[in-house]
Tab-separated table of C-alpha atoms in Angstrom:
chain	number	residue	atom	x	y	z
H	20	UNK	CA	49.033	244.735	140.085
H	21	UNK	CA	52.154	245.931	142.608
H	22	UNK	CA	51.737	249.832	143.612
H	23	UNK	CA	54.899	251.869	143.637
H	24	UNK	CA	56.274	253.561	146.903
H	25	UNK	CA	55.093	256.702	145.386
H	26	UNK	CA	51.648	255.557	144.775
H	27	UNK	CA	51.601	253.807	147.819
H	28	UNK	CA	51.889	257.354	149.591
H	29	UNK	CA	49.621	258.774	147.543
H	30	UNK	CA	46.949	256.541	148.301
H	31	UNK	CA	48.218	256.819	152.099
H	32	UNK	CA	47.395	260.575	151.794
H	33	UNK	CA	43.866	259.671	150.052
H	34	UNK	CA	42.728	257.743	152.750
H	35	UNK	CA	43.708	260.320	155.331
H	36	UNK	CA	41.959	263.371	153.274
H	37	UNK	CA	38.827	261.009	153.115
H	38	UNK	CA	39.046	260.023	156.913
H	39	UNK	CA	39.341	263.797	157.793
H	40	UNK	CA	36.047	264.751	155.102
H	41	UNK	CA	33.999	262.088	156.293
H	42	UNK	CA	34.586	263.266	160.008
H	43	UNK	CA	33.481	266.141	159.284
H	44	UNK	CA	30.813	265.354	157.488
H	45	UNK	CA	27.089	266.213	158.727
H	46	UNK	CA	24.952	263.977	156.638
H	47	UNK	CA	24.247	260.949	154.950
H	48	UNK	CA	24.601	262.873	150.953
H	49	UNK	CA	28.097	264.243	152.099
H	50	UNK	CA	29.356	261.011	153.072
H	51	UNK	CA	28.267	259.558	149.623
H	52	UNK	CA	29.831	262.239	147.778
H	53	UNK	CA	32.925	262.314	149.821
H	54	UNK	CA	33.766	258.521	149.035
H	55	UNK	CA	32.657	258.507	145.595
H	56	UNK	CA	35.139	261.556	144.993
H	57	UNK	CA	37.766	260.051	146.105
H	58	UNK	CA	37.411	256.514	144.495
H	59	UNK	CA	37.199	258.163	141.261
H	60	UNK	CA	40.018	260.473	141.900
H	61	UNK	CA	42.244	257.463	142.934
H	62	UNK	CA	41.275	254.688	140.572
H	63	UNK	CA	39.839	256.463	137.700
H	64	UNK	CA	37.232	254.726	137.093
H	65	UNK	CA	33.260	254.737	137.722
H	66	UNK	CA	31.913	254.029	141.204
H	67	UNK	CA	28.469	254.009	142.726
H	68	UNK	CA	27.354	253.237	146.048
H	69	UNK	CA	24.189	251.453	146.972
H	70	UNK	CA	22.707	252.399	150.529
H	71	UNK	CA	20.985	249.688	152.279
H	72	UNK	CA	17.305	250.609	152.801
H	73	UNK	CA	14.995	248.167	154.272
H	74	UNK	CA	12.987	247.710	151.334
H	75	UNK	CA	16.064	247.278	148.986
H	76	UNK	CA	18.675	249.611	148.365
H	77	UNK	CA	19.221	253.571	146.892
H	78	UNK	CA	21.723	253.289	144.298
H	79	UNK	CA	23.833	256.953	144.434
H	80	UNK	CA	26.635	258.372	141.859
H	81	UNK	CA	28.566	261.578	141.127
H	82	UNK	CA	27.654	263.771	138.242
H	83	UNK	CA	28.978	262.118	135.155
H	84	UNK	CA	28.260	258.334	136.585
H	85	UNK	CA	24.542	258.756	136.991
H	86	UNK	CA	23.661	256.396	133.962
H	87	UNK	CA	22.114	253.476	135.657
H	88	UNK	CA	24.629	250.818	135.279
H	89	UNK	CA	23.901	247.346	134.202
H	90	UNK	CA	24.195	246.260	137.268
H	91	UNK	CA	23.178	242.506	138.839
H	92	UNK	CA	20.318	243.174	141.297
H	93	UNK	CA	20.690	239.668	142.577
H	94	UNK	CA	24.822	239.904	142.900
H	95	UNK	CA	23.882	243.135	145.192
H	96	UNK	CA	21.370	241.735	147.149
H	97	UNK	CA	23.585	239.119	147.979
H	98	UNK	CA	26.564	241.331	149.018
H	99	UNK	CA	24.003	243.753	151.350
H	100	UNK	CA	22.479	240.637	152.796
H	101	UNK	CA	25.654	238.627	153.665
H	102	UNK	CA	28.111	241.862	153.730
H	103	UNK	CA	30.826	239.829	151.577
H	104	UNK	CA	32.275	240.357	148.535
H	105	UNK	CA	31.756	239.655	144.717
H	106	UNK	CA	33.597	240.352	141.701
H	107	UNK	CA	35.029	238.411	138.437
H	108	UNK	CA	36.843	235.943	139.953
H	109	UNK	CA	35.853	235.383	143.440
H	110	UNK	CA	34.673	232.696	145.228
H	111	UNK	CA	31.342	234.107	145.160
H	112	UNK	CA	29.387	235.189	142.185
H	113	UNK	CA	32.428	234.528	139.912
H	114	UNK	CA	31.317	236.208	136.935
H	115	UNK	CA	29.738	239.685	138.298
H	116	UNK	CA	30.557	242.149	135.842
H	117	UNK	CA	31.478	245.005	138.536
H	118	UNK	CA	33.493	245.007	141.824
H	119	UNK	CA	31.278	244.536	144.525
H	120	UNK	CA	32.736	246.304	148.247
H	121	UNK	CA	30.361	245.822	151.059
H	122	UNK	CA	30.262	248.734	153.504
H	123	UNK	CA	30.433	247.573	156.488
H	124	UNK	CA	30.654	247.964	160.355
H	125	UNK	CA	31.519	245.351	162.620
H	126	UNK	CA	27.731	243.189	161.954
H	127	UNK	CA	26.502	245.886	160.377
H	128	UNK	CA	25.858	246.182	156.455
H	129	UNK	CA	25.101	249.777	155.321
H	130	UNK	CA	25.546	249.461	151.898
H	131	UNK	CA	28.100	248.571	148.797
H	132	UNK	CA	30.623	250.037	146.619
H	133	UNK	CA	30.005	249.110	142.923
H	134	UNK	CA	33.156	250.199	141.373
H	135	UNK	CA	34.717	249.847	137.492
H	136	UNK	CA	33.724	248.909	134.303
H	137	UNK	CA	31.966	245.384	133.368
H	138	UNK	CA	35.499	242.891	133.997
H	139	UNK	CA	37.908	245.700	134.511
H	140	UNK	CA	38.730	244.382	137.982
H	141	UNK	CA	40.153	240.822	138.293
H	142	UNK	CA	40.747	239.927	142.204
H	143	UNK	CA	43.498	237.381	141.466
H	144	UNK	CA	45.751	240.370	139.615
H	145	UNK	CA	44.270	243.344	141.652
H	146	UNK	CA	44.239	242.213	144.945
H	147	UNK	CA	45.216	245.429	146.689
H	148	UNK	CA	42.798	247.392	144.962
H	149	UNK	CA	40.324	245.556	146.732
H	150	UNK	CA	42.150	246.099	150.183
H	151	UNK	CA	41.911	249.909	149.343
H	152	UNK	CA	38.446	249.521	148.757
H	153	UNK	CA	37.592	247.793	151.925
H	154	UNK	CA	39.565	250.458	153.826
H	155	UNK	CA	37.428	252.964	152.031
H	156	UNK	CA	34.371	251.339	152.483
H	157	UNK	CA	35.134	250.822	156.557
H	158	UNK	CA	35.627	254.826	156.807
H	159	UNK	CA	32.338	255.015	155.052
H	160	UNK	CA	30.511	252.686	157.436
H	161	UNK	CA	31.871	254.421	160.513
H	162	UNK	CA	30.691	257.682	159.051
H	163	UNK	CA	27.121	256.297	158.404
H	164	UNK	CA	26.998	254.593	161.795
H	165	UNK	CA	27.945	257.915	163.916
H	166	UNK	CA	25.413	260.085	161.527
H	167	UNK	CA	22.750	257.315	162.229
H	168	UNK	CA	23.842	257.435	165.994
H	169	UNK	CA	23.582	261.472	166.106
H	170	UNK	CA	20.216	261.270	164.127
H	171	UNK	CA	18.654	259.030	167.117
H	172	UNK	CA	19.759	261.201	169.563
H	173	UNK	CA	18.522	264.169	168.243
H	174	UNK	CA	15.247	262.607	167.662
H	175	UNK	CA	15.184	261.316	171.438
H	176	UNK	CA	16.032	264.921	172.534
H	177	UNK	CA	13.355	266.476	170.188
H	178	UNK	CA	10.980	263.758	172.072
H	179	UNK	CA	11.894	264.622	175.394
H	180	UNK	CA	11.508	268.310	174.864
H	181	UNK	CA	8.120	267.811	173.248
H	182	UNK	CA	6.764	265.643	176.392
H	183	UNK	CA	8.390	268.474	178.557
H	184	UNK	CA	6.406	270.978	176.628
H	185	UNK	CA	3.047	268.719	176.300
H	186	UNK	CA	3.193	268.222	180.121
H	187	UNK	CA	3.407	271.727	180.986
H	188	UNK	CA	0.944	272.723	178.855
H	189	UNK	CA	-1.286	270.137	180.216
H	190	UNK	CA	-0.641	271.191	183.970
H	191	UNK	CA	-1.320	275.012	182.942
H	192	UNK	CA	-4.593	273.885	181.322
H	193	UNK	CA	-5.659	271.840	184.398
H	194	UNK	CA	-4.916	274.729	186.522
H	195	UNK	CA	-6.907	276.975	185.016
H	196	UNK	CA	-9.608	274.737	185.158
H	197	UNK	CA	-9.872	274.107	188.809
H	198	UNK	CA	-9.841	278.267	189.457
H	199	UNK	CA	-13.090	279.004	187.669
H	200	UNK	CA	-14.624	276.029	188.895
H	201	UNK	CA	-13.852	276.963	192.159
H	202	UNK	CA	-15.257	280.578	191.755
H	203	UNK	CA	-18.361	279.233	189.789
H	204	UNK	CA	-19.361	276.824	192.785
H	205	UNK	CA	-18.805	279.080	195.623
H	206	UNK	CA	-19.604	282.343	194.319
H	207	UNK	CA	-22.903	283.986	196.078
H	208	UNK	CA	-22.071	282.455	199.306
H	209	UNK	CA	-21.322	284.586	202.134
H	210	UNK	CA	-19.356	282.166	203.877
H	211	UNK	CA	-16.402	279.891	202.512
H	212	UNK	CA	-17.652	276.693	201.108
H	213	UNK	CA	-18.371	273.761	202.963
H	214	UNK	CA	-16.021	270.836	203.712
H	215	UNK	CA	-18.332	268.538	201.315
H	216	UNK	CA	-18.382	271.457	198.711
H	217	UNK	CA	-14.767	271.594	198.910
H	218	UNK	CA	-14.293	268.160	198.029
H	219	UNK	CA	-16.726	268.082	195.132
H	220	UNK	CA	-14.623	270.966	194.050
H	221	UNK	CA	-11.556	268.862	194.169
H	222	UNK	CA	-13.260	265.908	192.478
H	223	UNK	CA	-14.570	268.132	189.550
H	224	UNK	CA	-10.793	269.142	189.374
H	225	UNK	CA	-9.248	265.799	189.390
H	226	UNK	CA	-11.650	264.657	186.436
H	227	UNK	CA	-11.060	267.838	184.527
H	228	UNK	CA	-7.260	267.284	184.801
H	229	UNK	CA	-7.956	263.617	184.300
H	230	UNK	CA	-9.330	264.312	180.805
H	231	UNK	CA	-6.093	266.064	179.503
H	232	UNK	CA	-3.105	264.480	181.056
H	233	UNK	CA	-2.149	261.253	182.938
H	234	UNK	CA	0.482	262.968	184.980
H	235	UNK	CA	-0.421	264.482	188.293
H	236	UNK	CA	-2.220	268.424	188.136
H	237	UNK	CA	0.044	270.959	189.248
């Protein structure tokens, strides 16, 4: 299939809108929704996204496409594992019912598009559709990579702030412990504590601090 100039212009506009929407997306759900909406609008067919997970994959769809399609799980798992295309007529899994397009950025595979009806898209005659979906998949992979990086940075910031608060609290506790210890040991004395008594107080304070924190007491 060859697209007309008007169709190519529409495809370019769709990819531009998709790029802007994905750049603004702040979570995985919005990225998935944006991609599936654009595929449906452009190709007028059913589309799904399988997001790669440590224990398998998570299948996502738009309202109206929620019925679980008859997906060949072995083909999908192969696509997620190798980051390569699979479809009817392709070199790998040439009898696959759907068009499977990997969502990948560099060496990282984030998932796959699953597009069409069984046998609808044949690579030999619909090569340009594959090119469009590859471009869309690349945009989605970049968005997912960015969101994952932002989430890691957010978690690191939270951890650093939690550690700062924990250290401040523990240091405050150790300081408050030293004050009553000093008052108790030296109470009733007509003169300042002797040098040995002061050393004992310091050792007790240090031991009390050590129970609560590894950092030096304030």
